[in-house]
Short mmCIF file of C-alpha atoms in Angstrom, two decimals:
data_model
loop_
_atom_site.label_atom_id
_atom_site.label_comp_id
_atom_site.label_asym_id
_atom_site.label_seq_id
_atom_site.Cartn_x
_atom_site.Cartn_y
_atom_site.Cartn_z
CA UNK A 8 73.82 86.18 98.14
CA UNK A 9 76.26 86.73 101.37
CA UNK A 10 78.56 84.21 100.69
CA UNK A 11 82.04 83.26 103.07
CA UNK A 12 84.40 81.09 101.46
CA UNK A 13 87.45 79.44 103.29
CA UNK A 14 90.67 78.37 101.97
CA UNK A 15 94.02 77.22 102.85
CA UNK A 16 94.10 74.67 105.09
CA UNK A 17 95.77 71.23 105.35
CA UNK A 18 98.40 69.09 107.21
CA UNK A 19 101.01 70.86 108.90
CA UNK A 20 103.85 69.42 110.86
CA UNK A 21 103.94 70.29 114.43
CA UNK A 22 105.93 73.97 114.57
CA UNK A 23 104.67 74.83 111.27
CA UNK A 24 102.70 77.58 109.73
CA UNK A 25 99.47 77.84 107.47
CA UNK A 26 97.77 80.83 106.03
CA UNK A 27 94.28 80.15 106.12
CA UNK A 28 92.04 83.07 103.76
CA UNK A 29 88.25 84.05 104.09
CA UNK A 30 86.66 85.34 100.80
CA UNK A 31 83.85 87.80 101.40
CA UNK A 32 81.18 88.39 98.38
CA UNK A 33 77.17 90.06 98.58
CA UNK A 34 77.73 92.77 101.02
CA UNK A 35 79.82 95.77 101.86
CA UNK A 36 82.86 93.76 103.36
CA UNK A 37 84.21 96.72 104.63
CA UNK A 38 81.25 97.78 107.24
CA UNK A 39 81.94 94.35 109.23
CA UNK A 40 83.69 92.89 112.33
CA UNK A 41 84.64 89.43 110.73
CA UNK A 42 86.26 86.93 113.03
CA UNK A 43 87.40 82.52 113.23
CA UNK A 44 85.60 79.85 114.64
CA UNK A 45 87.19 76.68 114.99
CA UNK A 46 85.89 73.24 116.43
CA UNK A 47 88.19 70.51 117.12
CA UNK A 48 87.10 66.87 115.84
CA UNK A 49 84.16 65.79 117.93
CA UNK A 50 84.63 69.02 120.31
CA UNK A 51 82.59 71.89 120.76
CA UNK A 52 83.21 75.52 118.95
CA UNK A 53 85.72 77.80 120.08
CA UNK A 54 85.98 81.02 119.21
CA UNK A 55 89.47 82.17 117.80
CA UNK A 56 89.32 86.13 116.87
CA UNK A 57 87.90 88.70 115.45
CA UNK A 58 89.74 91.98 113.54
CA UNK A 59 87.31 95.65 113.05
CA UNK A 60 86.42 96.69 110.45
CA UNK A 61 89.30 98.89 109.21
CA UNK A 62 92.00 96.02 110.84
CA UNK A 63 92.82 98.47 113.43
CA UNK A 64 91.82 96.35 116.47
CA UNK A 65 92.46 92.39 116.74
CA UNK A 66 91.64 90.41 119.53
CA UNK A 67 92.27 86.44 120.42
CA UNK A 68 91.65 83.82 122.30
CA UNK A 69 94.73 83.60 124.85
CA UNK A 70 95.45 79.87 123.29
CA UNK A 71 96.41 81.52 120.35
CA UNK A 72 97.71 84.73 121.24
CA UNK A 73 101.29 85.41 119.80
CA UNK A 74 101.24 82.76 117.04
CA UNK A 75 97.97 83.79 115.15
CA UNK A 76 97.66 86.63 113.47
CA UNK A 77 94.31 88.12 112.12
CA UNK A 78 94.49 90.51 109.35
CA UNK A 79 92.14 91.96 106.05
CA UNK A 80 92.16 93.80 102.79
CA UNK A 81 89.39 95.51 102.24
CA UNK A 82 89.88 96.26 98.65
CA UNK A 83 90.17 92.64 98.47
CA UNK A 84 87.16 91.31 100.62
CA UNK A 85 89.37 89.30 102.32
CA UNK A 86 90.43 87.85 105.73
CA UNK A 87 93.70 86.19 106.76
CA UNK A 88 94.53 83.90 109.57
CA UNK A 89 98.39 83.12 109.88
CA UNK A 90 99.09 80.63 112.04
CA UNK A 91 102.39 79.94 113.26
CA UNK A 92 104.14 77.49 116.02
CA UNK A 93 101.18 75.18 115.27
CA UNK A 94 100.51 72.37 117.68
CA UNK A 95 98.34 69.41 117.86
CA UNK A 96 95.53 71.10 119.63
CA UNK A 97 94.88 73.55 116.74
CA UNK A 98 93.84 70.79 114.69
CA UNK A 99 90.41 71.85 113.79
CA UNK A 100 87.77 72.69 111.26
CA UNK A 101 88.19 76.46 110.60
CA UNK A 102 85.09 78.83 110.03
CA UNK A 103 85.38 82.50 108.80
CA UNK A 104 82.15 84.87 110.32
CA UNK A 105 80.61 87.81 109.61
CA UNK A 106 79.70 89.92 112.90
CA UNK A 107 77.06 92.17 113.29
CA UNK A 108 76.86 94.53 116.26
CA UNK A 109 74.72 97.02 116.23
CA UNK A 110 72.31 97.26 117.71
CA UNK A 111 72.57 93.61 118.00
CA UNK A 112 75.58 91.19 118.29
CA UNK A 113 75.93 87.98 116.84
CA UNK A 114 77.68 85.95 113.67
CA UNK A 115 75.01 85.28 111.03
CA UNK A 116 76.86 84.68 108.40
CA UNK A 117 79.34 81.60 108.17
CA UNK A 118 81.73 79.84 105.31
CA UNK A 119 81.43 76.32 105.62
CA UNK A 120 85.12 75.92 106.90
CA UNK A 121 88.43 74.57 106.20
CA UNK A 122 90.15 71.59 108.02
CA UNK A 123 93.53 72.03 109.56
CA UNK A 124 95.67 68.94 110.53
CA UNK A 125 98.66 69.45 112.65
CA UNK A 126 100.48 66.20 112.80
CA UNK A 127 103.92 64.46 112.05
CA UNK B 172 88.90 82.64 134.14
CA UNK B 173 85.48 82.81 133.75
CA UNK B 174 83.68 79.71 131.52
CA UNK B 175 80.52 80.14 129.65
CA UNK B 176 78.08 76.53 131.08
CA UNK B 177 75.60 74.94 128.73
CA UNK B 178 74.22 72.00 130.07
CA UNK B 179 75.89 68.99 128.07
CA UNK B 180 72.59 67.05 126.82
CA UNK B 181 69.23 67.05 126.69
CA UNK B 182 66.21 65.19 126.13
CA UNK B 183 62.51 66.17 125.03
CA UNK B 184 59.47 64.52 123.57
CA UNK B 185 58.38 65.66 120.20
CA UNK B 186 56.15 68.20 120.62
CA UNK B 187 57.58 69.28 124.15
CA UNK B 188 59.14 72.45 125.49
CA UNK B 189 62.70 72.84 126.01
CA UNK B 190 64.80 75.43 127.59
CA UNK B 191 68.55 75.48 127.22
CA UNK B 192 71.02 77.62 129.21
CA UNK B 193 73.60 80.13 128.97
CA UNK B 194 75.49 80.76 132.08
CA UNK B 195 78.94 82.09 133.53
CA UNK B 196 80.76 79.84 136.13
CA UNK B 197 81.08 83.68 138.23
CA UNK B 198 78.62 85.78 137.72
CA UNK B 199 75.11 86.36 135.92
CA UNK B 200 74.27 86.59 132.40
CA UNK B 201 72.72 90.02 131.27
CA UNK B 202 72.12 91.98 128.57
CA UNK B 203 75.18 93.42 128.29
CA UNK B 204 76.99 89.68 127.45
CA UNK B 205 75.07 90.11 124.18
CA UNK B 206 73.92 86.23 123.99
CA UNK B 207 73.33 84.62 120.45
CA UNK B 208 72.79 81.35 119.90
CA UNK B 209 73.72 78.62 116.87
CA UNK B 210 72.36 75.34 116.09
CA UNK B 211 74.89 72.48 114.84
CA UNK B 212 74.21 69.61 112.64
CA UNK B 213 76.95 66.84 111.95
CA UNK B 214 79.46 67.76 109.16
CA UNK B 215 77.88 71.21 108.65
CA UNK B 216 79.07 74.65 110.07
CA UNK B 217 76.99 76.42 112.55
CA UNK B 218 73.48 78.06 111.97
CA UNK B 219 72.75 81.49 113.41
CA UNK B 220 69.69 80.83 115.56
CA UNK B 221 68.98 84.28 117.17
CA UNK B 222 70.67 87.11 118.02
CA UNK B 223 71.42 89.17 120.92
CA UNK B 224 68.31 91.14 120.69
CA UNK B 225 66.45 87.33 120.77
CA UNK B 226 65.74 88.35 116.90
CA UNK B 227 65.19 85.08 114.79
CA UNK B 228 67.55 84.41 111.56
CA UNK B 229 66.04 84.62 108.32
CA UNK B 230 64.34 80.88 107.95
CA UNK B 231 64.19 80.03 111.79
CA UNK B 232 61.02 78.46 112.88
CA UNK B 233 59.51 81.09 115.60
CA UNK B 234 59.46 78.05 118.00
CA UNK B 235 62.75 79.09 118.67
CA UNK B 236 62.97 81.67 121.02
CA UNK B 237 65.34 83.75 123.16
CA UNK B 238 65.61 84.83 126.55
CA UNK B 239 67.59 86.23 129.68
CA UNK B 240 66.36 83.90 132.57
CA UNK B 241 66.96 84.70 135.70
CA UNK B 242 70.84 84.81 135.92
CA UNK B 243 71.28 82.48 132.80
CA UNK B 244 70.64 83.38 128.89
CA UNK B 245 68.06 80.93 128.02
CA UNK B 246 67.13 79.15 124.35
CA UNK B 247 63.73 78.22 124.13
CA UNK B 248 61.84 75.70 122.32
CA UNK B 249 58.66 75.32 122.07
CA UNK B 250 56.92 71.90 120.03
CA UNK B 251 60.14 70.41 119.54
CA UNK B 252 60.27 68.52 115.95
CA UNK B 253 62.80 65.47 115.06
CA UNK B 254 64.97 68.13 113.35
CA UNK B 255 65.94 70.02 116.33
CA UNK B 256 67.99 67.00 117.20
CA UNK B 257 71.30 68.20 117.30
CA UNK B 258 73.82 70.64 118.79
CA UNK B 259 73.08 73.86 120.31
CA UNK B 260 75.49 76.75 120.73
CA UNK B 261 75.49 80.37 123.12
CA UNK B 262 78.03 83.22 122.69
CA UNK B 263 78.62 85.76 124.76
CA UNK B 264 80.75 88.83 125.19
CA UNK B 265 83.52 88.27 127.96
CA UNK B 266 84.21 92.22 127.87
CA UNK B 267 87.17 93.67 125.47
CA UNK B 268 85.89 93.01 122.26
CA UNK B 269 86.53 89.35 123.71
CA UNK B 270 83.79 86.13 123.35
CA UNK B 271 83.39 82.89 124.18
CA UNK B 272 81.14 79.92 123.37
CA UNK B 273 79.69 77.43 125.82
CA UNK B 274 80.35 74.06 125.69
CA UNK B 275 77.67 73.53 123.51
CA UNK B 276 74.46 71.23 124.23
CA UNK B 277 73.56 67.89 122.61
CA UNK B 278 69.76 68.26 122.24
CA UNK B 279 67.72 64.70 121.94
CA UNK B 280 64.26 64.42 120.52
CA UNK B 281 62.42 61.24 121.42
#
Protein backbone atom coordinates (compact mmCIF):
# COMPACT_ATOMS: atom_id res chain seq x y z
CA UNK A 1 0.00 0.00 0.00
CA UNK A 2 1.28 3.79 -0.80
CA UNK A 3 1.37 4.99 2.46
CA UNK A 4 2.59 8.97 3.64
CA UNK A 5 3.19 9.35 7.16
CA UNK A 6 3.77 12.81 8.91
CA UNK A 7 5.64 13.63 11.93
CA UNK A 8 7.01 16.34 13.96
CA UNK A 9 4.80 18.82 14.67
CA UNK A 10 3.61 20.69 17.78
CA UNK A 11 3.56 24.08 19.66
CA UNK A 12 6.15 26.40 18.85
CA UNK A 13 6.70 29.81 20.28
CA UNK A 14 6.46 32.60 17.91
CA UNK A 15 10.28 32.88 16.22
CA UNK A 16 10.78 29.31 16.66
CA UNK A 17 11.63 26.40 14.52
CA UNK A 18 10.10 22.81 13.88
CA UNK A 19 11.26 20.05 11.66
CA UNK A 20 8.34 18.49 10.36
CA UNK A 21 9.31 14.72 8.39
CA UNK A 22 7.22 12.81 5.65
CA UNK A 23 7.78 8.98 5.61
CA UNK A 24 7.31 7.47 2.18
CA UNK A 25 6.58 3.46 1.96
CA UNK A 26 4.83 1.19 -1.30
CA UNK A 27 6.44 2.86 -4.17
CA UNK A 28 9.70 3.93 -5.67
CA UNK A 29 10.11 7.20 -3.51
CA UNK A 30 12.73 8.25 -5.58
CA UNK A 31 10.72 8.64 -9.11
CA UNK A 32 8.42 11.43 -7.35
CA UNK A 33 7.89 15.23 -7.02
CA UNK A 34 6.64 15.20 -3.30
CA UNK A 35 5.54 18.51 -1.89
CA UNK A 36 3.34 20.29 1.69
CA UNK A 37 -0.06 21.15 1.96
CA UNK A 38 -1.15 22.99 4.81
CA UNK A 39 -4.72 24.31 5.87
CA UNK A 40 -5.10 26.70 8.59
CA UNK A 41 -7.98 25.92 11.27
CA UNK A 42 -11.28 26.39 9.52
CA UNK A 43 -9.38 27.85 6.27
CA UNK A 44 -9.00 26.51 3.00
CA UNK A 45 -5.69 24.49 1.66
CA UNK A 46 -2.69 26.18 0.72
CA UNK A 47 -0.14 24.85 -0.99
CA UNK A 48 3.43 25.21 0.64
CA UNK A 49 6.20 23.44 -1.76
CA UNK A 50 7.28 20.94 -3.55
CA UNK A 51 11.23 19.55 -3.99
CA UNK A 52 12.10 17.04 -7.54
CA UNK A 53 12.82 14.20 -7.41
CA UNK A 54 16.62 14.14 -6.90
CA UNK A 55 16.18 17.54 -4.36
CA UNK A 56 17.76 19.54 -7.00
CA UNK A 57 14.89 22.03 -7.53
CA UNK A 58 12.62 23.49 -4.56
CA UNK A 59 10.03 25.84 -4.97
CA UNK A 60 7.59 27.81 -2.31
CA UNK A 61 4.94 29.67 -1.72
CA UNK A 62 6.32 33.40 -1.33
CA UNK A 63 4.72 33.35 2.46
CA UNK A 64 7.23 31.02 3.25
CA UNK A 65 10.06 31.68 1.18
CA UNK A 66 13.38 32.17 3.20
CA UNK A 67 12.26 30.48 6.44
CA UNK A 68 11.12 27.00 5.05
CA UNK A 69 13.22 24.80 3.74
CA UNK A 70 12.21 21.61 1.71
CA UNK A 71 14.62 18.86 1.52
CA UNK A 72 14.76 14.59 1.00
CA UNK A 73 16.80 11.48 1.35
CA UNK A 74 16.14 9.21 -0.95
CA UNK A 75 17.88 6.33 0.59
CA UNK A 76 15.70 7.16 3.38
CA UNK A 77 12.17 7.70 1.73
CA UNK A 78 11.95 10.70 3.39
CA UNK A 79 10.88 14.41 3.21
CA UNK A 80 11.81 17.32 5.49
CA UNK A 81 10.17 20.60 6.09
CA UNK A 82 12.27 23.02 8.40
CA UNK A 83 10.57 25.74 9.41
CA UNK A 84 12.12 28.60 10.91
CA UNK A 85 11.02 32.35 12.12
CA UNK A 86 7.58 30.74 12.66
CA UNK A 87 4.64 33.04 13.10
CA UNK A 88 1.09 32.77 14.02
CA UNK A 89 -0.18 32.40 10.54
CA UNK A 90 1.72 29.11 9.95
CA UNK A 91 -0.35 27.52 12.42
CA UNK A 92 -1.83 24.77 10.43
CA UNK A 93 -2.49 21.14 9.80
CA UNK A 94 0.49 19.92 7.68
CA UNK A 95 0.04 17.32 4.77
CA UNK A 96 3.01 15.59 2.93
CA UNK A 97 1.96 14.65 -1.11
CA UNK A 98 3.01 12.59 -3.59
CA UNK A 99 2.98 14.35 -7.19
CA UNK A 100 2.53 12.79 -10.29
CA UNK A 101 3.23 14.59 -13.55
CA UNK A 102 3.41 12.90 -16.35
CA UNK A 103 1.51 12.83 -18.47
CA UNK A 104 -0.82 14.05 -15.91
CA UNK A 105 -0.40 16.39 -12.86
CA UNK A 106 -1.94 16.12 -9.67
CA UNK A 107 -1.29 14.87 -5.78
CA UNK A 108 -2.96 11.47 -5.29
CA UNK A 109 -1.41 10.38 -2.62
CA UNK A 110 -1.67 12.18 0.91
CA UNK A 111 -0.47 11.46 4.77
CA UNK A 112 -3.11 12.38 6.95
CA UNK A 113 -1.11 15.42 8.42
CA UNK A 114 0.49 16.85 11.36
CA UNK A 115 -0.75 19.93 13.40
CA UNK A 116 1.53 22.83 13.98
CA UNK A 117 0.72 25.45 16.74
CA UNK A 118 2.63 28.62 16.79
CA UNK A 119 1.70 30.43 19.90
CA UNK A 120 3.14 31.98 23.22
CA UNK B 1 -0.70 38.31 -8.23
CA UNK B 2 -2.89 36.19 -9.85
CA UNK B 3 -5.67 34.15 -7.43
CA UNK B 4 -7.14 30.89 -8.35
CA UNK B 5 -11.61 31.64 -7.73
CA UNK B 6 -13.84 28.80 -6.64
CA UNK B 7 -17.10 29.88 -5.93
CA UNK B 8 -17.45 29.78 -1.96
CA UNK B 9 -20.75 27.51 -1.60
CA UNK B 10 -23.07 25.68 -3.19
CA UNK B 11 -26.30 24.09 -3.09
CA UNK B 12 -27.96 21.06 -5.07
CA UNK B 13 -30.84 18.68 -4.67
CA UNK B 14 -30.00 15.07 -4.31
CA UNK B 15 -29.98 13.69 -7.42
CA UNK B 16 -29.12 17.08 -9.26
CA UNK B 17 -26.24 18.26 -11.40
CA UNK B 18 -23.61 20.42 -10.18
CA UNK B 19 -20.80 22.20 -11.76
CA UNK B 20 -18.05 23.81 -9.76
CA UNK B 21 -15.38 26.23 -11.05
CA UNK B 22 -11.83 26.77 -11.43
CA UNK B 23 -10.85 30.16 -12.51
CA UNK B 24 -7.90 32.82 -12.47
CA UNK B 25 -8.78 36.43 -11.30
CA UNK B 26 -6.50 37.43 -14.92
CA UNK B 27 -6.70 35.26 -17.35
CA UNK B 28 -8.32 31.84 -18.59
CA UNK B 29 -7.89 28.45 -17.39
CA UNK B 30 -6.40 25.93 -20.01
CA UNK B 31 -4.83 22.93 -20.32
CA UNK B 32 -1.66 23.94 -19.68
CA UNK B 33 -2.68 25.04 -15.72
CA UNK B 34 -2.94 21.25 -15.32
CA UNK B 35 -6.29 21.40 -13.05
CA UNK B 36 -6.91 18.55 -10.42
CA UNK B 37 -9.34 18.57 -8.10
CA UNK B 38 -9.76 17.18 -4.18
CA UNK B 39 -12.71 16.61 -2.14
CA UNK B 40 -12.54 17.53 1.77
CA UNK B 41 -14.40 16.03 4.57
CA UNK B 42 -14.16 17.51 8.23
CA UNK B 43 -11.09 16.28 10.24
CA UNK B 44 -9.76 14.25 7.28
CA UNK B 45 -6.99 15.23 4.71
CA UNK B 46 -7.87 15.80 1.18
CA UNK B 47 -9.09 13.14 -1.42
CA UNK B 48 -7.66 13.17 -4.93
CA UNK B 49 -10.78 13.52 -7.07
CA UNK B 50 -9.37 13.68 -10.68
CA UNK B 51 -6.50 14.60 -12.27
CA UNK B 52 -5.31 16.90 -14.82
CA UNK B 53 -6.12 14.66 -17.63
CA UNK B 54 -9.99 14.65 -15.90
CA UNK B 55 -8.86 10.85 -15.01
CA UNK B 56 -10.90 9.59 -11.92
CA UNK B 57 -8.89 8.28 -8.64
CA UNK B 58 -9.01 4.79 -7.90
CA UNK B 59 -12.62 4.47 -5.90
CA UNK B 60 -14.24 7.77 -7.33
CA UNK B 61 -17.78 7.40 -8.34
CA UNK B 62 -17.76 8.27 -12.32
CA UNK B 63 -20.42 10.93 -11.42
CA UNK B 64 -17.58 12.94 -10.85
CA UNK B 65 -16.28 14.39 -13.76
CA UNK B 66 -13.76 16.89 -15.13
CA UNK B 67 -13.69 19.58 -17.48
CA UNK B 68 -12.13 22.86 -19.07
CA UNK B 69 -15.27 25.15 -19.50
CA UNK B 70 -15.09 27.87 -21.35
CA UNK B 71 -12.35 30.02 -19.61
CA UNK B 72 -12.83 28.20 -16.18
CA UNK B 73 -11.71 24.43 -15.15
CA UNK B 74 -14.94 22.96 -14.26
CA UNK B 75 -15.88 19.86 -11.60
CA UNK B 76 -18.83 18.14 -12.52
CA UNK B 77 -21.39 16.27 -10.76
CA UNK B 78 -23.81 14.52 -11.94
CA UNK B 79 -26.82 12.74 -9.35
CA UNK B 80 -25.43 14.32 -6.46
CA UNK B 81 -25.72 11.87 -3.24
CA UNK B 82 -25.76 13.14 0.61
CA UNK B 83 -22.04 12.21 0.67
CA UNK B 84 -20.83 14.74 -1.68
CA UNK B 85 -21.63 17.22 1.02
CA UNK B 86 -18.54 18.71 1.77
CA UNK B 87 -15.50 20.67 0.53
CA UNK B 88 -14.24 20.80 -2.87
CA UNK B 89 -10.73 21.71 -3.93
CA UNK B 90 -8.89 22.86 -7.70
CA UNK B 91 -5.10 23.14 -8.24
CA UNK B 92 -3.50 24.56 -10.78
CA UNK B 93 -0.06 25.30 -12.12
CA UNK B 94 0.82 29.14 -11.75
CA UNK B 95 3.97 28.50 -14.15
CA UNK B 96 7.61 27.70 -12.50
CA UNK B 97 7.06 24.54 -11.04
CA UNK B 98 4.70 26.91 -8.87
CA UNK B 99 0.72 25.96 -7.77
CA UNK B 100 -1.93 27.19 -6.10
CA UNK B 101 -5.30 26.06 -4.71
CA UNK B 102 -8.58 27.91 -4.91
CA UNK B 103 -10.35 28.93 -2.13
CA UNK B 104 -12.04 25.88 -1.99
CA UNK B 105 -16.01 25.36 -2.31
CA UNK B 106 -18.47 24.33 0.42
CA UNK B 107 -20.79 22.00 -1.54
CA UNK B 108 -24.53 21.53 0.12
CA UNK B 109 -26.79 18.65 -0.68
CA UNK B 110 -30.43 19.18 0.20
Amino acid sequence: EEQLVESGGGLVQPGGSLRLSCAASGFTFSQYWMGWVRQAPGKGLEWVGNIKQDGSRKVYVDSVKGRFTLSRDNAKNSMSLQMDSLRGEDTAVYYCARWITAPAHAMDVWGQGTTVTVSS
Amino acid sequence: QTVVTQEPSFSVSPGGTVILTCGLSSGSVSANNYPSWYQQTPGQPPRTLIDSSNTRSSGVPDRFSGSILGNKAALIITGAQADDDCDYYCVLYMGNDIWAFGGGTKLTVL
